[in-house]
């Protein structure tokens, strides 16, 4: 197998092993490996202890992210060098600005060229893509792909198509229908839960009223009994004060 060129080796060293793109806000962790701050934060999102390095699997009991400013400066230089190589590279092959990979695919959903790494990202994973050569043959207008920055007419047609409704069903439409179905089911579930909540609250209010009514009845009954006992005590006290002969009679 052919050895990597210095440029490829440098690009690998300047790339995050999680997102495979150039480091964004690079940080070093306990084992010394570097990652994008956002990438390692997502990777450790649910971890409370034993923070494992995604690259060497070394674990640490605490989260420790140290900004790597020197690496960040090197990445900025690498980006500028890659941009120069993109503009003046052999054969005019364009590279992805984020991943520095050749733009070999065309996303029909976003109407833009993408690289193989972009294809596996969240932004394009569910989109329909075709080899860029096929897209050029199918949509060639003045030698440029419609929708690209070099083709303003393509941008206008894309905007007009969005306003007038799609002339043909796009591959992402079934996913949109499924999303709308889920939203509708969740809305119905919320309505059911709200109805049950109102029903239970109404029952609790009635139960509270019944408890208060019984409480008042019990208090009134006790007051009557206390009053009756008080009268009996008064009668006994009066009898005790009578002369002995009258009391015995």
Short mmCIF file of C-alpha atoms in Angstrom, two decimals:
data_model
loop_
_atom_site.label_atom_id
_atom_site.label_comp_id
_atom_site.label_asym_id
_atom_site.label_seq_id
_atom_site.Cartn_x
_atom_site.Cartn_y
_atom_site.Cartn_z
CA UNK A 1 0.00 0.00 0.00
CA UNK A 2 1.36 3.43 -0.99
CA UNK A 3 2.53 5.63 1.87
CA UNK A 4 0.52 8.73 2.70
CA UNK A 5 1.75 12.02 1.32
CA UNK A 6 2.92 14.67 3.80
CA UNK A 7 -0.22 16.68 3.05
CA UNK A 8 -2.47 13.72 3.83
CA UNK A 9 -0.56 12.95 7.03
CA UNK A 10 -0.82 16.56 8.13
CA UNK A 11 -4.57 16.59 7.39
CA UNK A 12 -5.08 13.43 9.45
CA UNK A 13 -3.23 14.94 12.40
CA UNK A 14 -5.28 18.15 12.13
CA UNK A 15 -8.61 16.28 12.01
CA UNK A 16 -10.88 15.25 14.87
CA UNK A 17 -11.24 11.47 15.07
CA UNK A 18 -14.95 11.84 15.92
CA UNK A 19 -16.29 14.17 13.20
CA UNK A 20 -13.34 13.57 10.80
CA UNK A 21 -13.18 17.30 10.03
CA UNK A 22 -10.65 19.93 11.02
CA UNK A 23 -10.64 20.60 14.76
CA UNK A 24 -13.22 23.19 15.87
CA UNK A 25 -12.27 24.78 19.23
CA UNK A 26 -9.80 21.93 19.97
CA UNK A 27 -9.39 20.67 23.54
CA UNK A 28 -7.06 18.10 25.14
CA UNK A 29 -8.37 15.46 27.55
CA UNK A 30 -6.74 13.42 30.32
CA UNK A 31 -4.82 11.06 27.99
CA UNK A 32 -3.46 13.84 25.77
CA UNK A 33 -5.64 13.22 22.72
CA UNK A 34 -7.37 16.18 21.10
CA UNK A 35 -10.98 16.56 19.97
CA UNK A 36 -13.43 19.27 18.98
CA UNK A 37 -14.99 20.64 22.16
CA UNK A 38 -18.50 20.03 20.80
CA UNK A 39 -17.65 16.46 19.68
CA UNK A 40 -16.20 15.27 23.00
CA UNK A 41 -18.97 17.06 24.93
CA UNK A 42 -21.61 15.12 22.94
CA UNK A 43 -19.63 11.91 23.41
CA UNK A 44 -19.58 12.37 27.21
CA UNK A 45 -23.07 13.83 27.41
CA UNK A 46 -24.58 10.97 29.45
CA UNK A 47 -21.45 9.99 31.37
CA UNK A 48 -21.26 10.82 35.08
CA UNK A 49 -18.02 8.98 35.80
CA UNK A 50 -15.38 6.95 33.91
CA UNK A 51 -14.93 9.42 31.06
CA UNK A 52 -13.44 7.21 28.32
CA UNK A 53 -11.27 8.54 25.50
CA UNK A 54 -12.95 7.63 22.17
CA UNK A 55 -9.53 7.07 20.62
CA UNK A 56 -7.43 5.10 23.14
CA UNK A 57 -10.22 4.03 25.56
CA UNK A 58 -8.30 5.32 28.60
CA UNK A 59 -10.76 6.30 31.34
CA UNK A 60 -10.66 9.14 33.86
CA UNK A 61 -12.87 9.67 36.92
CA UNK A 62 -13.48 13.35 36.12
CA UNK A 63 -14.18 15.43 33.03
CA UNK A 64 -11.12 17.54 32.17
CA UNK A 65 -11.10 19.64 28.98
CA UNK A 66 -8.07 21.85 28.42
CA UNK A 67 -8.17 24.35 25.49
CA UNK A 68 -5.36 23.67 23.02
CA UNK A 69 -4.66 27.15 21.65
CA UNK A 70 -1.48 26.13 19.84
CA UNK A 71 -3.36 23.46 17.90
CA UNK A 72 -6.12 25.96 17.11
CA UNK A 73 -3.54 28.28 15.51
CA UNK A 74 -2.11 25.39 13.47
CA UNK A 75 -5.62 24.49 12.27
CA UNK A 76 -6.20 28.04 11.05
CA UNK A 77 -2.98 27.82 9.05
CA UNK A 78 -3.99 24.40 7.70
CA UNK A 79 -7.35 25.80 6.60
CA UNK A 80 -5.69 28.62 4.70
CA UNK A 81 -3.26 26.23 3.04
CA UNK A 82 -6.12 23.89 2.09
CA UNK A 83 -8.08 26.82 0.66
CA UNK A 84 -5.09 27.78 -1.48
CA UNK A 85 -4.73 24.17 -2.62
CA UNK A 86 -8.43 24.10 -3.46
CA UNK A 87 -8.15 27.19 -5.64
CA UNK A 88 -4.96 26.16 -7.42
CA UNK A 89 -4.87 22.37 -7.12
CA UNK A 90 -3.97 20.07 -9.97
CA UNK A 91 -6.84 19.27 -12.28
CA UNK A 92 -9.04 21.95 -10.66
CA UNK A 93 -10.55 19.43 -8.22
CA UNK A 94 -12.58 21.22 -5.57
CA UNK A 95 -12.33 20.20 -1.92
CA UNK A 96 -14.88 20.37 0.90
CA UNK A 97 -14.12 23.46 3.00
CA UNK A 98 -15.03 21.62 6.22
CA UNK A 99 -13.48 18.17 5.69
CA UNK A 100 -10.94 18.92 2.93
CA UNK A 101 -12.17 15.92 0.94
CA UNK A 102 -12.91 15.86 -2.78
CA UNK A 103 -16.46 16.92 -3.70
CA UNK A 104 -17.51 13.66 -5.39
CA UNK A 105 -21.25 13.67 -4.61
CA UNK A 106 -24.20 16.00 -5.24
CA UNK A 107 -27.02 16.43 -2.68
CA UNK A 108 -30.29 16.72 -4.57
CA UNK A 109 -32.12 17.96 -1.45
CA UNK A 110 -29.79 20.94 -0.81
CA UNK A 111 -28.62 21.27 -4.44
CA UNK A 112 -24.96 21.43 -3.43
CA UNK A 113 -21.79 19.36 -3.97
CA UNK A 114 -20.66 17.37 -0.91
CA UNK A 115 -17.82 15.03 0.03
CA UNK A 116 -18.00 11.44 1.33
CA UNK A 117 -17.67 12.61 4.94
CA UNK A 118 -20.55 15.07 4.48
CA UNK A 119 -22.64 12.19 3.14
CA UNK A 120 -22.39 10.40 6.52
CA UNK A 121 -23.13 13.53 8.56
CA UNK A 122 -26.50 14.34 10.14
CA UNK A 123 -27.03 17.15 7.64
CA UNK A 124 -27.10 14.86 4.58
CA UNK A 125 -27.57 11.30 5.90
CA UNK A 126 -31.25 11.07 4.89
CA UNK A 127 -30.89 13.08 1.66
CA UNK A 128 -30.74 11.60 -1.83
CA UNK A 129 -27.29 11.98 -3.39
CA UNK A 130 -25.82 11.06 -6.78
CA UNK A 131 -22.27 11.06 -8.14
CA UNK A 132 -21.36 14.58 -9.11
CA UNK A 133 -20.65 13.50 -12.70
CA UNK A 134 -24.25 12.31 -13.11
CA UNK A 135 -25.55 15.54 -11.62
CA UNK A 136 -23.46 17.54 -14.07
CA UNK A 137 -24.77 15.57 -17.05
CA UNK A 138 -28.37 15.86 -15.87
CA UNK A 139 -28.39 19.46 -14.73
CA UNK A 140 -25.56 21.05 -16.69
CA UNK A 141 -26.32 24.69 -17.36
CA UNK A 142 -23.48 26.70 -18.77
CA UNK A 143 -20.97 24.20 -17.44
CA UNK A 144 -22.04 24.66 -13.79
CA UNK A 145 -24.26 22.63 -11.44
CA UNK A 146 -27.60 24.37 -10.75
CA UNK A 147 -27.84 25.73 -7.27
CA UNK A 148 -24.07 26.30 -6.90
CA UNK A 149 -22.70 29.77 -6.13
CA UNK A 150 -21.25 30.02 -9.62
CA UNK A 151 -24.71 29.55 -11.12
CA UNK A 152 -27.00 32.40 -9.94
CA UNK A 153 -29.68 31.36 -12.40
CA UNK A 154 -29.78 27.95 -10.74
CA UNK A 155 -30.24 29.66 -7.37
CA UNK A 156 -33.18 31.64 -8.78
CA UNK A 157 -34.77 28.48 -10.18
CA UNK A 158 -34.32 26.74 -6.83
CA UNK A 159 -36.03 29.64 -5.01
CA UNK A 160 -38.84 29.71 -7.56
CA UNK A 161 -39.32 25.97 -7.22
CA UNK A 162 -39.65 26.36 -3.46
CA UNK A 163 -42.33 29.04 -3.92
CA UNK A 164 -44.38 27.24 -6.58
CA UNK A 165 -44.29 23.80 -4.95
CA UNK A 166 -42.13 20.96 -6.10
CA UNK A 167 -42.84 19.70 -9.60
CA UNK A 168 -41.90 16.21 -8.57
CA UNK A 169 -41.93 14.38 -5.28
CA UNK A 170 -38.52 14.52 -3.64
CA UNK A 171 -36.92 11.49 -2.02
CA UNK A 172 -37.15 13.20 1.40
CA UNK A 173 -40.95 13.59 1.18
CA UNK A 174 -41.82 10.19 2.75
CA UNK A 175 -39.67 11.16 5.71
CA UNK A 176 -41.54 14.46 5.97
CA UNK A 177 -44.87 12.60 5.91
CA UNK A 178 -43.63 10.31 8.64
CA UNK A 179 -42.55 13.33 10.68
CA UNK A 180 -45.98 14.93 10.27
CA UNK A 181 -47.61 11.65 11.33
CA UNK A 182 -45.49 11.54 14.49
CA UNK A 183 -46.30 15.19 15.25
CA UNK A 184 -50.03 14.46 14.81
CA UNK A 185 -49.89 11.41 17.09
CA UNK A 186 -48.00 13.36 19.74
CA UNK A 187 -50.58 16.16 19.52
CA UNK A 188 -53.43 13.66 19.99
CA UNK A 189 -51.58 12.15 22.95
CA UNK A 190 -51.21 15.60 24.51
CA UNK A 191 -54.93 16.24 24.06
CA UNK A 192 -55.78 12.90 25.69
CA UNK A 193 -53.47 13.62 28.63
CA UNK A 194 -54.97 17.09 29.06
CA UNK A 195 -58.48 15.60 29.03
CA UNK A 196 -57.51 13.05 31.68
CA UNK A 197 -55.90 15.80 33.73
CA UNK A 198 -59.09 17.89 33.66
CA UNK A 199 -61.18 14.85 34.61
CA UNK A 200 -58.95 13.98 37.58
CA UNK A 201 -58.83 17.58 38.77
CA UNK A 202 -62.64 17.74 38.63
CA UNK A 203 -62.89 14.54 40.67
CA UNK A 204 -60.40 15.89 43.20
CA UNK A 205 -62.42 19.11 43.54
CA UNK A 206 -65.61 17.15 44.17
CA UNK A 207 -63.84 14.90 46.68
CA UNK A 208 -62.48 17.97 48.48
CA UNK A 209 -66.00 19.43 48.69
CA UNK A 210 -67.37 16.14 50.06
CA UNK A 211 -64.61 16.02 52.72
CA UNK A 212 -65.36 19.58 53.79
CA UNK A 213 -69.12 18.83 54.01
CA UNK A 214 -68.57 15.78 56.19
CA UNK A 215 -66.12 17.69 58.32
CA UNK A 216 -68.71 20.41 58.99
CA UNK A 217 -71.36 17.79 59.81
CA UNK A 218 -69.05 16.10 62.32
CA UNK A 219 -68.21 19.44 63.95
CA UNK A 220 -71.89 20.36 64.26
CA UNK A 221 -72.70 16.95 65.75
CA UNK A 222 -69.88 17.29 68.27
CA UNK A 223 -71.05 20.76 69.25
CA UNK A 224 -74.56 19.45 69.85
CA UNK A 225 -73.23 16.60 71.98
CA UNK A 226 -71.05 19.01 73.97
CA UNK A 227 -74.06 21.28 74.53
CA UNK A 228 -76.17 18.33 75.68
CA UNK A 229 -73.47 17.16 78.10
CA UNK A 230 -73.16 20.69 79.43
CA UNK A 231 -76.87 20.81 80.21
CA UNK A 232 -76.65 17.47 82.00
CA UNK A 233 -73.73 18.73 84.08
CA UNK A 234 -75.71 21.83 85.06
CA UNK A 235 -78.70 19.70 86.11
CA UNK A 236 -76.45 17.44 88.24
CA UNK A 237 -74.82 20.45 89.88
CA UNK A 238 -78.24 21.89 90.74
CA UNK A 239 -79.35 18.60 92.27
CA UNK A 240 -76.17 18.36 94.31
CA UNK A 241 -76.92 21.75 95.83
CA UNK A 242 -80.41 20.71 97.04
CA UNK A 243 -80.94 19.85 100.73
CA UNK A 244 -80.30 16.20 101.59
CA UNK A 245 -83.93 15.35 102.15
CA UNK A 246 -85.01 16.82 98.83
CA UNK A 247 -82.07 15.18 97.06
CA UNK A 248 -83.05 11.74 98.48
CA UNK A 249 -86.63 12.25 97.45
#
